[in-house]
Coordinates of N, CA and C in Angstrom, one line a residue:
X90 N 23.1 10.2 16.3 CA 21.8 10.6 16.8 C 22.0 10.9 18.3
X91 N 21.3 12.2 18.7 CA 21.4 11.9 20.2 C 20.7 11.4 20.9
X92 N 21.1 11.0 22.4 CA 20.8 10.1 23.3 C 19.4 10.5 24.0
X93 N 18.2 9.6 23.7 CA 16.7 10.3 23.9 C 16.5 10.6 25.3
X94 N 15.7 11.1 25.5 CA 15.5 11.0 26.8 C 14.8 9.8 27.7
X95 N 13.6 9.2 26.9 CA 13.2 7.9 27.6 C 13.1 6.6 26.8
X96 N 13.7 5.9 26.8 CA 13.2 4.4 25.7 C 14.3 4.5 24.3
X97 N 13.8 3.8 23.8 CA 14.4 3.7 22.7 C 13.1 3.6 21.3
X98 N 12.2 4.3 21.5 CA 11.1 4.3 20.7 C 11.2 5.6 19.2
X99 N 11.9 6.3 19.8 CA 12.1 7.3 18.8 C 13.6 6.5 17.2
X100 N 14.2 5.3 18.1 CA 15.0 5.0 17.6 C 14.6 3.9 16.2
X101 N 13.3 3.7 17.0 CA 12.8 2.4 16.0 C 11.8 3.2 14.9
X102 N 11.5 3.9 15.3 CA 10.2 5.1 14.3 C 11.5 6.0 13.3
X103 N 12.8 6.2 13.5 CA 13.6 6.8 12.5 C 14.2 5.5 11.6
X104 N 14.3 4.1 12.5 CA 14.5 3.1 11.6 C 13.9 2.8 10.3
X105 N 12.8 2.9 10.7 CA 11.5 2.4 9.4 C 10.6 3.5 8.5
X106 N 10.8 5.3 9.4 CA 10.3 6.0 8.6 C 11.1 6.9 7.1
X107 N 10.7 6.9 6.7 CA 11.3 7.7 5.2 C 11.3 8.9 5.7
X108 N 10.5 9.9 6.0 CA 11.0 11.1 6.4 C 10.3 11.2 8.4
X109 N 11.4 12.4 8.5 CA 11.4 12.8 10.3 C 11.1 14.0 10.6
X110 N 10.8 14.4 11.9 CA 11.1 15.8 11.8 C 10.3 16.2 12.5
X111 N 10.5 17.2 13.3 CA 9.7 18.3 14.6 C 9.6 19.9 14.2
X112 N 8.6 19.8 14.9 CA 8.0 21.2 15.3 C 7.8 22.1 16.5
X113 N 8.3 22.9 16.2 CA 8.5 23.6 17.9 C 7.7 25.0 18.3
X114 N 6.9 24.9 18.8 CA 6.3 26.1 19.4 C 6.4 26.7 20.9
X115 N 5.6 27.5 21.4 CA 5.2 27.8 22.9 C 4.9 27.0 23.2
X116 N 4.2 26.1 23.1 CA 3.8 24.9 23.9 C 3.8 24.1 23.8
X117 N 5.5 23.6 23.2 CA 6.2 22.1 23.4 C 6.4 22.1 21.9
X118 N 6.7 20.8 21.8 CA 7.3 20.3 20.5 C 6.7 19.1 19.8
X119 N 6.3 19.2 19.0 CA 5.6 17.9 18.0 C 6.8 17.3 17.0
X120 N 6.8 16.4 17.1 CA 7.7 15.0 16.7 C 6.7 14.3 15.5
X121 N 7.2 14.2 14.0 CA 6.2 13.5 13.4 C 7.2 12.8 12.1
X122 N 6.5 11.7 11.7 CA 7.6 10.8 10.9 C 6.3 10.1 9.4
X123 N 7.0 10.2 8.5 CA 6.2 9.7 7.1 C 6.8 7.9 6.7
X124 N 5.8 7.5 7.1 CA 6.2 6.0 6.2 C 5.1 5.6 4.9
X125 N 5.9 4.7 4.1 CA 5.3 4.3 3.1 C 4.8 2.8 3.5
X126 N 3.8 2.7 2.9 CA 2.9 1.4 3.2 C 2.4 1.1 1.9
X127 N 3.4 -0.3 1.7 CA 2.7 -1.4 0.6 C 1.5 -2.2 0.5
X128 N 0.0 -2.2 0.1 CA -0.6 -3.5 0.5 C -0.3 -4.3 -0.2
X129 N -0.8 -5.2 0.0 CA -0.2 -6.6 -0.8 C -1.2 -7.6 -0.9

């Protein structure tokens, strides 16, 4: 993975999500991630 630009937050959100992934337009980039949630 490469080296983020600030924190290590994006590191912990690919740890725990099932799927990743961005989107890139004219006006920046959207970052979005799928997790599955058990209730119990």
């Amino acid at each position: 993975m490469e080296e983020d630009d600030h924190g290590r937050g994006l590191l912990v959100v690919y740890t725990y999500a099932d799927k990743v992934g961005h989107d890139a337009s004219a006006g920046g980039r959207t970052m979005w991630a799928e997790l599955t949630w058990n209730e119990q």
